[in-house]
Amino acid sequence: RVIFGRQTTDGSTVATYLNNDGVSLYPIPTDSIMYFNVTCLAVRTGGTNDAGDIGDFGSWLERGVVINRNGTLQIKRTRKNMSSHGTITNWRPTAAIDGTNFKVTFRGETDCIIEFSATVDFTEIRSSTSLAPA
């Protein structure tokens, strides 16, 4: 189990980081396949955007599989909106890959300060043989 976090202030999509350290992503070992379950929570804590209010929030579930085939990652995932309140139209978490790392990205809203946190549970099978296609 790992925790990703980030504060956003605009509408761009940004990477979140392990323990909100601003640097670390989660490496997927070579010849491993991992099921992931991501529980996401975001809340607006400030900003000048007139759409919505401080305290608006959203929660999501992302589930899927990431596989490292001899150094090449592939990901398959689905997302479900769980609950929300207020104006969160553009907010969006996404489980993603970056090189041989797993990450969670988050898109916020222009001129809104949004705190984002995601808890990721992994189930792993690590193979002693190559998972790369023949």
PDB file of N, CA, C and O in Angstrom, residues 51-124:
ATOM      1  N   ALA A  51     -16.499  29.605  -9.813  1.00  0.00           N
ATOM      2  CA  ALA A  51     -17.270  28.365  -9.960  1.00  0.00           C
ATOM      3  C   ALA A  51     -16.952  27.457  -8.769  1.00  0.00           C
ATOM      4  O   ALA A  51     -15.826  27.026  -8.583  1.00  0.00           O
ATOM      5  N   GLY A  52     -17.925  27.204  -7.956  1.00  0.00           N
ATOM      6  CA  GLY A  52     -17.727  26.329  -6.811  1.00  0.00           C
ATOM      7  C   GLY A  52     -17.288  27.085  -5.567  1.00  0.00           C
ATOM      8  O   GLY A  52     -17.176  28.304  -5.560  1.00  0.00           O
ATOM      9  N   ASP A  53     -17.036  26.311  -4.514  1.00  0.00           N
ATOM     10  CA  ASP A  53     -16.731  26.879  -3.207  1.00  0.00           C
ATOM     11  C   ASP A  53     -15.649  26.080  -2.506  1.00  0.00           C
ATOM     12  O   ASP A  53     -15.422  24.902  -2.830  1.00  0.00           O
ATOM     13  N   ILE A  54     -15.015  26.694  -1.511  1.00  0.00           N
ATOM     14  CA  ILE A  54     -14.126  25.964  -0.621  1.00  0.00           C
ATOM     15  C   ILE A  54     -14.950  24.862   0.032  1.00  0.00           C
ATOM     16  O   ILE A  54     -16.099  25.072   0.426  1.00  0.00           O
ATOM     17  N   GLY A  55     -14.388  23.692   0.109  1.00  0.00           N
ATOM     18  CA  GLY A  55     -15.094  22.538   0.658  1.00  0.00           C
ATOM     19  C   GLY A  55     -15.727  21.643  -0.386  1.00  0.00           C
ATOM     20  O   GLY A  55     -16.178  20.543  -0.055  1.00  0.00           O
ATOM     21  N   ASP A  56     -15.775  22.072  -1.668  1.00  0.00           N
ATOM     22  CA  ASP A  56     -16.224  21.167  -2.730  1.00  0.00           C
ATOM     23  C   ASP A  56     -15.288  19.957  -2.732  1.00  0.00           C
ATOM     24  O   ASP A  56     -14.083  20.103  -2.518  1.00  0.00           O
ATOM     25  N   PHE A  57     -15.829  18.763  -2.981  1.00  0.00           N
ATOM     26  CA  PHE A  57     -14.985  17.570  -2.925  1.00  0.00           C
ATOM     27  C   PHE A  57     -15.434  16.533  -3.938  1.00  0.00           C
ATOM     28  O   PHE A  57     -16.553  16.572  -4.438  1.00  0.00           O
ATOM     29  N   GLY A  58     -14.539  15.597  -4.209  1.00  0.00           N
ATOM     30  CA  GLY A  58     -14.845  14.457  -5.067  1.00  0.00           C
ATOM     31  C   GLY A  58     -14.070  13.241  -4.608  1.00  0.00           C
ATOM     32  O   GLY A  58     -13.000  13.363  -3.997  1.00  0.00           O
ATOM     33  N   SER A  59     -14.618  12.062  -4.897  1.00  0.00           N
ATOM     34  CA  SER A  59     -13.904  10.816  -4.622  1.00  0.00           C
ATOM     35  C   SER A  59     -14.131   9.856  -5.782  1.00  0.00           C
ATOM     36  O   SER A  59     -15.183   9.870  -6.422  1.00  0.00           O
ATOM     37  N   TRP A  60     -13.106   9.049  -6.052  1.00  0.00           N
ATOM     38  CA  TRP A  60     -13.120   8.143  -7.197  1.00  0.00           C
ATOM     39  C   TRP A  60     -12.424   6.838  -6.834  1.00  0.00           C
ATOM     40  O   TRP A  60     -11.604   6.788  -5.923  1.00  0.00           O
ATOM     41  N   LEU A  61     -12.729   5.796  -7.608  1.00  0.00           N
ATOM     42  CA  LEU A  61     -11.993   4.535  -7.576  1.00  0.00           C
ATOM     43  C   LEU A  61     -11.405   4.299  -8.956  1.00  0.00           C
ATOM     44  O   LEU A  61     -12.092   4.448  -9.960  1.00  0.00           O
ATOM     45  N   GLU A  62     -10.123   3.976  -8.992  1.00  0.00           N
ATOM     46  CA  GLU A  62      -9.451   3.545 -10.227  1.00  0.00           C
ATOM     47  C   GLU A  62      -8.982   2.123  -9.982  1.00  0.00           C
ATOM     48  O   GLU A  62      -8.370   1.846  -8.946  1.00  0.00           O
ATOM     49  N   ARG A  63      -9.279   1.251 -10.914  1.00  0.00           N
ATOM     50  CA  ARG A  63      -8.847  -0.143 -10.787  1.00  0.00           C
ATOM     51  C   ARG A  63      -8.256  -0.590 -12.104  1.00  0.00           C
ATOM     52  O   ARG A  63      -8.672  -0.133 -13.156  1.00  0.00           O
ATOM     53  N   GLY A  64      -7.319  -1.516 -12.012  1.00  0.00           N
ATOM     54  CA  GLY A  64      -6.761  -2.041 -13.246  1.00  0.00           C
ATOM     55  C   GLY A  64      -5.553  -2.912 -13.018  1.00  0.00           C
ATOM     56  O   GLY A  64      -5.278  -3.356 -11.900  1.00  0.00           O
ATOM     57  N   VAL A  65      -4.823  -3.119 -14.102  1.00  0.00           N
ATOM     58  CA  VAL A  65      -3.629  -3.956 -14.090  1.00  0.00           C
ATOM     59  C   VAL A  65      -2.512  -3.221 -14.807  1.00  0.00           C
ATOM     60  O   VAL A  65      -2.730  -2.605 -15.852  1.00  0.00           O
ATOM     61  N   VAL A  66      -1.313  -3.288 -14.229  1.00  0.00           N
ATOM     62  CA  VAL A  66      -0.112  -2.781 -14.877  1.00  0.00           C
ATOM     63  C   VAL A  66       0.865  -3.958 -14.974  1.00  0.00           C
ATOM     64  O   VAL A  66       0.995  -4.739 -14.031  1.00  0.00           O
ATOM     65  N   ILE A  67       1.494  -4.104 -16.134  1.00  0.00           N
ATOM     66  CA  ILE A  67       2.430  -5.214 -16.352  1.00  0.00           C
ATOM     67  C   ILE A  67       3.738  -4.659 -16.892  1.00  0.00           C
ATOM     68  O   ILE A  67       3.746  -3.748 -17.715  1.00  0.00           O
ATOM     69  N   ASN A  68       4.834  -5.197 -16.384  1.00  0.00           N
ATOM     70  CA  ASN A  68       6.168  -4.848 -16.864  1.00  0.00           C
ATOM     71  C   ASN A  68       6.686  -6.041 -17.655  1.00  0.00           C
ATOM     72  O   ASN A  68       7.049  -7.067 -17.096  1.00  0.00           O
ATOM     73  N   ARG A  69       6.694  -5.882 -18.969  1.00  0.00           N
ATOM     74  CA  ARG A  69       7.149  -6.940 -19.876  1.00  0.00           C
ATOM     75  C   ARG A  69       8.585  -6.645 -20.286  1.00  0.00           C
ATOM     76  O   ARG A  69       8.816  -5.954 -21.278  1.00  0.00           O
ATOM     77  N   ASN A  70       9.512  -7.123 -19.473  1.00  0.00           N
ATOM     78  CA  ASN A  70      10.940  -6.958 -19.754  1.00  0.00           C
ATOM     79  C   ASN A  70      11.311  -5.476 -19.947  1.00  0.00           C
ATOM     80  O   ASN A  70      12.012  -5.107 -20.876  1.00  0.00           O
ATOM     81  N   GLY A  71      10.793  -4.611 -19.081  1.00  0.00           N
ATOM     82  CA  GLY A  71      11.135  -3.191 -19.122  1.00  0.00           C
ATOM     83  C   GLY A  71      10.136  -2.306 -19.843  1.00  0.00           C
ATOM     84  O   GLY A  71      10.300  -1.089 -19.865  1.00  0.00           O
ATOM     85  N   THR A  72       9.099  -2.887 -20.455  1.00  0.00           N
ATOM     86  CA  THR A  72       8.064  -2.114 -21.131  1.00  0.00           C
ATOM     87  C   THR A  72       6.758  -2.267 -20.372  1.00  0.00           C
ATOM     88  O   THR A  72       6.273  -3.395 -20.199  1.00  0.00           O
ATOM     89  N   LEU A  73       6.201  -1.147 -19.911  1.00  0.00           N
ATOM     90  CA  LEU A  73       4.963  -1.192 -19.142  1.00  0.00           C
ATOM     91  C   LEU A  73       3.741  -1.021 -20.023  1.00  0.00           C
ATOM     92  O   LEU A  73       3.769  -0.291 -21.016  1.00  0.00           O
ATOM     93  N   GLN A  74       2.671  -1.707 -19.639  1.00  0.00           N
ATOM     94  CA  GLN A  74       1.340  -1.536 -20.223  1.00  0.00           C
ATOM     95  C   GLN A  74       0.369  -1.399 -19.063  1.00  0.00           C
ATOM     96  O   GLN A  74       0.579  -1.991 -17.996  1.00  0.00           O
ATOM     97  N   ILE A  75      -0.701  -0.637 -19.281  1.00  0.00           N
ATOM     98  CA  ILE A  75      -1.694  -0.444 -18.233  1.00  0.00           C
ATOM     99  C   ILE A  75      -3.092  -0.524 -18.833  1.00  0.00           C
ATOM    100  O   ILE A  75      -3.325  -0.076 -19.952  1.00  0.00           O
ATOM    101  N   LYS A  76      -3.984  -1.130 -18.096  1.00  0.00           N
ATOM    102  CA  LYS A  76      -5.415  -1.176 -18.422  1.00  0.00           C
ATOM    103  C   LYS A  76      -6.131  -0.762 -17.147  1.00  0.00           C
ATOM    104  O   LYS A  76      -5.828  -1.267 -16.072  1.00  0.00           O
ATOM    105  N   ARG A  77      -7.114   0.153 -17.254  1.00  0.00           N
ATOM    106  CA  ARG A  77      -7.737   0.678 -16.048  1.00  0.00           C
ATOM    107  C   ARG A  77      -9.166   1.131 -16.302  1.00  0.00           C
ATOM    108  O   ARG A  77      -9.547   1.362 -17.452  1.00  0.00           O
ATOM    109  N   THR A  78      -9.906   1.273 -15.235  1.00  0.00           N
ATOM    110  CA  THR A  78     -11.238   1.863 -15.270  1.00  0.00           C
ATOM    111  C   THR A  78     -11.366   2.814 -14.089  1.00  0.00           C
ATOM    112  O   THR A  78     -10.683   2.662 -13.074  1.00  0.00           O
ATOM    113  N   ARG A  79     -12.248   3.795 -14.225  1.00  0.00           N
ATOM    114  CA  ARG A  79     -12.473   4.768 -13.147  1.00  0.00           C
ATOM    115  C   ARG A  79     -13.965   4.856 -12.862  1.00  0.00           C
ATOM    116  O   ARG A  79     -14.787   4.834 -13.773  1.00  0.00           O
ATOM    117  N   LYS A  80     -14.289   4.985 -11.597  1.00  0.00           N
ATOM    118  CA  LYS A  80     -15.674   5.157 -11.190  1.00  0.00           C
ATOM    119  C   LYS A  80     -15.758   6.343 -10.242  1.00  0.00           C
ATOM    120  O   LYS A  80     -14.990   6.429  -9.285  1.00  0.00           O
ATOM    121  N   ASN A  81     -16.675   7.272 -10.542  1.00  0.00           N
ATOM    122  CA  ASN A  81     -16.941   8.375  -9.625  1.00  0.00           C
ATOM    123  C   ASN A  81     -17.733   7.814  -8.457  1.00  0.00           C
ATOM    124  O   ASN A  81     -18.757   7.157  -8.655  1.00  0.00           O
ATOM    125  N   MET A  82     -17.274   8.090  -7.245  1.00  0.00           N
ATOM    126  CA  MET A  82     -17.943   7.546  -6.066  1.00  0.00           C
ATOM    127  C   MET A  82     -18.911   8.550  -5.450  1.00  0.00           C
ATOM    128  O   MET A  82     -20.076   8.256  -5.285  1.00  0.00           O
ATOM    129  N   SER A  83     -18.414   9.708  -5.083  1.00  0.00           N
ATOM    130  CA  SER A  83     -19.291  10.729  -4.516  1.00  0.00           C
ATOM    131  C   SER A  83     -18.652  12.092  -4.718  1.00  0.00           C
ATOM    132  O   SER A  83     -17.442  12.206  -4.906  1.00  0.00           O
ATOM    133  N   SER A  84     -19.489  13.128  -4.686  1.00  0.00           N
ATOM    134  CA  SER A  84     -18.970  14.481  -4.861  1.00  0.00           C
ATOM    135  C   SER A  84     -19.979  15.483  -4.325  1.00  0.00           C
ATOM    136  O   SER A  84     -21.145  15.158  -4.108  1.00  0.00           O
ATOM    137  N   HIS A  85     -19.485  16.686  -4.134  1.00  0.00           N
ATOM    138  CA  HIS A  85     -20.337  17.794  -3.724  1.00  0.00           C
ATOM    139  C   HIS A  85     -19.748  19.066  -4.311  1.00  0.00           C
ATOM    140  O   HIS A  85     -18.535  19.285  -4.259  1.00  0.00           O
ATOM    141  N   GLY A  86     -20.588  19.891  -4.884  1.00  0.00           N
ATOM    142  CA  GLY A  86     -20.134  21.164  -5.424  1.00  0.00           C
ATOM    143  C   GLY A  86     -19.695  21.049  -6.868  1.00  0.00           C
ATOM    144  O   GLY A  86     -20.059  20.125  -7.586  1.00  0.00           O
ATOM    145  N   THR A  87     -18.867  22.012  -7.286  1.00  0.00           N
ATOM    146  CA  THR A  87     -18.423  22.110  -8.673  1.00  0.00           C
ATOM    147  C   THR A  87     -17.065  21.440  -8.833  1.00  0.00           C
ATOM    148  O   THR A  87     -16.041  21.980  -8.411  1.00  0.00           O
ATOM    149  N   ILE A  88     -17.070  20.238  -9.430  1.00  0.00           N
ATOM    150  CA  ILE A  88     -15.823  19.503  -9.666  1.00  0.00           C
ATOM    151  C   ILE A  88     -15.764  19.009 -11.104  1.00  0.00           C
ATOM    152  O   ILE A  88     -15.123  18.017 -11.410  1.00  0.00           O
ATOM    153  N   THR A  89     -16.396  19.729 -12.006  1.00  0.00           N
ATOM    154  CA  THR A  89     -16.580  19.295 -13.382  1.00  0.00           C
ATOM    155  C   THR A  89     -15.291  18.829 -14.050  1.00  0.00           C
ATOM    156  O   THR A  89     -15.271  17.805 -14.718  1.00  0.00           O
ATOM    157  N   ASN A  90     -14.197  19.568 -13.899  1.00  0.00           N
ATOM    158  CA  ASN A  90     -12.949  19.239 -14.597  1.00  0.00           C
ATOM    159  C   ASN A  90     -11.994  18.371 -13.788  1.00  0.00           C
ATOM    160  O   ASN A  90     -10.978  17.930 -14.310  1.00  0.00           O
ATOM    161  N   TRP A  91     -12.263  18.132 -12.532  1.00  0.00           N
ATOM    162  CA  TRP A  91     -11.355  17.352 -11.694  1.00  0.00           C
ATOM    163  C   TRP A  91     -11.305  15.910 -12.203  1.00  0.00           C
ATOM    164  O   TRP A  91     -12.325  15.321 -12.528  1.00  0.00           O
ATOM    165  N   ARG A  92     -10.094  15.338 -12.261  1.00  0.00           N
ATOM    166  CA  ARG A  92     -10.001  13.978 -12.778  1.00  0.00           C
ATOM    167  C   ARG A  92      -8.698  13.299 -12.359  1.00  0.00           C
ATOM    168  O   ARG A  92      -7.625  13.741 -12.751  1.00  0.00           O
ATOM    169  N   PRO A  93      -8.763  12.193 -11.600  1.00  0.00           N
ATOM    170  CA  PRO A  93      -7.583  11.371 -11.345  1.00  0.00           C
ATOM    171  C   PRO A  93      -7.419  10.335 -12.448  1.00  0.00           C
ATOM    172  O   PRO A  93      -8.401   9.922 -13.069  1.00  0.00           O
ATOM    173  N   THR A  94      -6.194   9.920 -12.695  1.00  0.00           N
ATOM    174  CA  THR A  94      -5.936   8.872 -13.686  1.00  0.00           C
ATOM    175  C   THR A  94      -4.710   8.062 -13.265  1.00  0.00           C
ATOM    176  O   THR A  94      -3.641   8.639 -13.038  1.00  0.00           O
ATOM    177  N   ALA A  95      -4.859   6.754 -13.168  1.00  0.00           N
ATOM    178  CA  ALA A  95      -3.714   5.864 -12.972  1.00  0.00           C
ATOM    179  C   ALA A  95      -2.963   5.813 -14.298  1.00  0.00           C
ATOM    180  O   ALA A  95      -3.567   5.685 -15.361  1.00  0.00           O
ATOM    181  N   ALA A  96      -1.625   5.937 -14.237  1.00  0.00           N
ATOM    182  CA  ALA A  96      -0.834   6.042 -15.469  1.00  0.00           C
ATOM    183  C   ALA A  96       0.546   5.431 -15.268  1.00  0.00           C
ATOM    184  O   ALA A  96       0.914   5.032 -14.160  1.00  0.00           O
ATOM    185  N   ILE A  97       1.306   5.389 -16.363  1.00  0.00           N
ATOM    186  CA  ILE A  97       2.686   4.903 -16.312  1.00  0.00           C
ATOM    187  C   ILE A  97       3.626   5.989 -16.821  1.00  0.00           C
ATOM    188  O   ILE A  97       3.232   6.851 -17.610  1.00  0.00           O
ATOM    189  N   ASP A  98       4.863   5.926 -16.347  1.00  0.00           N
ATOM    190  CA  ASP A  98       5.911   6.872 -16.733  1.00  0.00           C
ATOM    191  C   ASP A  98       7.214   6.092 -16.765  1.00  0.00           C
ATOM    192  O   ASP A  98       7.796   5.815 -15.716  1.00  0.00           O
ATOM    193  N   GLY A  99       7.634   5.681 -17.969  1.00  0.00           N
ATOM    194  CA  GLY A  99       8.801   4.802 -18.064  1.00  0.00           C
ATOM    195  C   GLY A  99       8.464   3.460 -17.450  1.00  0.00           C
ATOM    196  O   GLY A  99       7.523   2.796 -17.867  1.00  0.00           O
ATOM    197  N   THR A 100       9.189   3.060 -16.404  1.00  0.00           N
ATOM    198  CA  THR A 100       8.889   1.806 -15.698  1.00  0.00           C
ATOM    199  C   THR A 100       8.249   2.076 -14.333  1.00  0.00           C
ATOM    200  O   THR A 100       8.282   1.232 -13.442  1.00  0.00           O
ATOM    201  N   ASN A 101       7.637   3.249 -14.194  1.00  0.00           N
ATOM    202  CA  ASN A 101       6.998   3.634 -12.938  1.00  0.00           C
ATOM    203  C   ASN A 101       5.484   3.748 -13.090  1.00  0.00           C
ATOM    204  O   ASN A 101       4.978   4.127 -14.139  1.00  0.00           O
ATOM    205  N   PHE A 102       4.794   3.468 -11.993  1.00  0.00           N
ATOM    206  CA  PHE A 102       3.368   3.693 -11.867  1.00  0.00           C
ATOM    207  C   PHE A 102       3.177   5.047 -11.194  1.00  0.00           C
ATOM    208  O   PHE A 102       3.921   5.412 -10.291  1.00  0.00           O
ATOM    209  N   LYS A 103       2.163   5.787 -11.641  1.00  0.00           N
ATOM    210  CA  LYS A 103       1.859   7.064 -11.007  1.00  0.00           C
ATOM    211  C   LYS A 103       0.364   7.307 -11.069  1.00  0.00           C
ATOM    212  O   LYS A 103      -0.364   6.621 -11.784  1.00  0.00           O
ATOM    213  N   VAL A 104      -0.073   8.292 -10.320  1.00  0.00           N
ATOM    214  CA  VAL A 104      -1.442   8.764 -10.389  1.00  0.00           C
ATOM    215  C   VAL A 104      -1.366  10.234 -10.774  1.00  0.00           C
ATOM    216  O   VAL A 104      -0.621  11.001 -10.159  1.00  0.00           O
ATOM    217  N   THR A 105      -2.087  10.621 -11.827  1.00  0.00           N
ATOM    218  CA  THR A 105      -2.134  12.028 -12.216  1.00  0.00           C
ATOM    219  C   THR A 105      -3.453  12.620 -11.741  1.00  0.00           C
ATOM    220  O   THR A 105      -4.416  11.899 -11.466  1.00  0.00           O
ATOM    221  N   PHE A 106      -3.474  13.950 -11.654  1.00  0.00           N
ATOM    222  CA  PHE A 106      -4.703  14.624 -11.253  1.00  0.00           C
ATOM    223  C   PHE A 106      -4.837  15.920 -12.024  1.00  0.00           C
ATOM    224  O   PHE A 106      -3.879  16.673 -12.156  1.00  0.00           O
ATOM    225  N   ARG A 107      -6.033  16.146 -12.560  1.00  0.00           N
ATOM    226  CA  ARG A 107      -6.352  17.413 -13.213  1.00  0.00           C
ATOM    227  C   ARG A 107      -7.280  18.191 -12.293  1.00  0.00           C
ATOM    228  O   ARG A 107      -8.329  17.695 -11.889  1.00  0.00           O
ATOM    229  N   GLY A 108      -6.868  19.414 -11.981  1.00  0.00           N
ATOM    230  CA  GLY A 108      -7.664  20.264 -11.107  1.00  0.00           C
ATOM    231  C   GLY A 108      -8.474  21.273 -11.891  1.00  0.00           C
ATOM    232  O   GLY A 108      -8.977  20.987 -12.978  1.00  0.00           O
ATOM    233  N   GLU A 109      -8.566  22.480 -11.366  1.00  0.00           N
ATOM    234  CA  GLU A 109      -9.359  23.549 -11.963  1.00  0.00           C
ATOM    235  C   GLU A 109      -8.584  24.852 -11.867  1.00  0.00           C
ATOM    236  O   GLU A 109      -7.894  25.104 -10.877  1.00  0.00           O
ATOM    237  N   THR A 110      -8.695  25.697 -12.903  1.00  0.00           N
ATOM    238  CA  THR A 110      -8.019  26.992 -12.944  1.00  0.00           C
ATOM    239  C   THR A 110      -8.405  27.829 -11.732  1.00  0.00           C
ATOM    240  O   THR A 110      -9.581  27.928 -11.382  1.00  0.00           O
ATOM    241  N   ASP A 111      -7.387  28.413 -11.105  1.00  0.00           N
ATOM    242  CA  ASP A 111      -7.557  29.308  -9.954  1.00  0.00           C
ATOM    243  C   ASP A 111      -8.294  28.661  -8.790  1.00  0.00           C
ATOM    244  O   ASP A 111      -9.020  29.326  -8.049  1.00  0.00           O
ATOM    245  N   CYS A 112      -8.111  27.357  -8.608  1.00  0.00           N
ATOM    246  CA  CYS A 112      -8.641  26.640  -7.443  1.00  0.00           C
ATOM    247  C   CYS A 112      -7.479  25.915  -6.761  1.00  0.00           C
ATOM    248  O   CYS A 112      -6.688  25.263  -7.442  1.00  0.00           O
ATOM    249  N   ILE A 113      -7.384  26.027  -5.463  1.00  0.00           N
ATOM    250  CA  ILE A 113      -6.406  25.246  -4.712  1.00  0.00           C
ATOM    251  C   ILE A 113      -7.114  23.964  -4.297  1.00  0.00           C
ATOM    252  O   ILE A 113      -8.133  24.007  -3.590  1.00  0.00           O
ATOM    253  N   ILE A 114      -6.584  22.834  -4.778  1.00  0.00           N
ATOM    254  CA  ILE A 114      -7.208  21.537  -4.516  1.00  0.00           C
ATOM    255  C   ILE A 114      -6.155  20.615  -3.909  1.00  0.00           C
ATOM    256  O   ILE A 114      -5.060  20.454  -4.456  1.00  0.00           O
ATOM    257  N   GLU A 115      -6.488  20.027  -2.783  1.00  0.00           N
ATOM    258  CA  GLU A 115      -5.647  19.008  -2.160  1.00  0.00           C
ATOM    259  C   GLU A 115      -6.123  17.658  -2.673  1.00  0.00           C
ATOM    260  O   GLU A 115      -7.320  17.360  -2.630  1.00  0.00           O
ATOM    261  N   PHE A 116      -5.175  16.837  -3.174  1.00  0.00           N
ATOM    262  CA  PHE A 116      -5.505  15.540  -3.741  1.00  0.00           C
ATOM    263  C   PHE A 116      -4.691  14.465  -3.034  1.00  0.00           C
ATOM    264  O   PHE A 116      -3.496  14.631  -2.802  1.00  0.00           O
ATOM    265  N   SER A 117      -5.335  13.353  -2.710  1.00  0.00           N
ATOM    266  CA  SER A 117      -4.656  12.214  -2.100  1.00  0.00           C
ATOM    267  C   SER A 117      -5.206  10.932  -2.705  1.00  0.00           C
ATOM    268  O   SER A 117      -6.406  10.831  -2.997  1.00  0.00           O
ATOM    269  N   ALA A 118      -4.318   9.950  -2.899  1.00  0.00           N
ATOM    270  CA  ALA A 118      -4.722   8.652  -3.437  1.00  0.00           C
ATOM    271  C   ALA A 118      -3.990   7.552  -2.684  1.00  0.00           C
ATOM    272  O   ALA A 118      -2.766   7.612  -2.535  1.00  0.00           O
ATOM    273  N   THR A 119      -4.735   6.572  -2.218  1.00  0.00           N
ATOM    274  CA  THR A 119      -4.150   5.380  -1.599  1.00  0.00           C
ATOM    275  C   THR A 119      -4.220   4.263  -2.625  1.00  0.00           C
ATOM    276  O   THR A 119      -5.277   4.007  -3.203  1.00  0.00           O
ATOM    277  N   VAL A 120      -3.076   3.612  -2.865  1.00  0.00           N
ATOM    278  CA  VAL A 120      -3.008   2.559  -3.879  1.00  0.00           C
ATOM    279  C   VAL A 120      -2.656   1.236  -3.207  1.00  0.00           C
ATOM    280  O   VAL A 120      -1.630   1.134  -2.527  1.00  0.00           O
ATOM    281  N   ASP A 121      -3.516   0.247  -3.394  1.00  0.00           N
ATOM    282  CA  ASP A 121      -3.241  -1.113  -2.945  1.00  0.00           C
ATOM    283  C   ASP A 121      -2.853  -1.932  -4.162  1.00  0.00           C
ATOM    284  O   ASP A 121      -3.555  -1.905  -5.178  1.00  0.00           O
ATOM    285  N   PHE A 122      -1.732  -2.660  -4.056  1.00  0.00           N
ATOM    286  CA  PHE A 122      -1.242  -3.503  -5.145  1.00  0.00           C
ATOM    287  C   PHE A 122      -1.315  -4.977  -4.749  1.00  0.00           C
ATOM    288  O   PHE A 122      -1.056  -5.329  -3.595  1.00  0.00           O
ATOM    289  N   THR A 123      -1.634  -5.825  -5.717  1.00  0.00           N
ATOM    290  CA  THR A 123      -1.469  -7.265  -5.609  1.00  0.00           C
ATOM    291  C   THR A 123      -0.539  -7.660  -6.735  1.00  0.00           C
ATOM    292  O   THR A 123      -0.810  -7.352  -7.900  1.00  0.00           O
ATOM    293  N   GLU A 124       0.579  -8.329  -6.408  1.00  0.00           N
ATOM    294  CA  GLU A 124       1.644  -8.565  -7.390  1.00  0.00           C
ATOM    295  C   GLU A 124       1.917 -10.045  -7.604  1.00  0.00           C
ATOM    296  O   GLU A 124       1.902 -10.836  -6.671  1.00  0.00           O
TER     297      GLU A 124
END
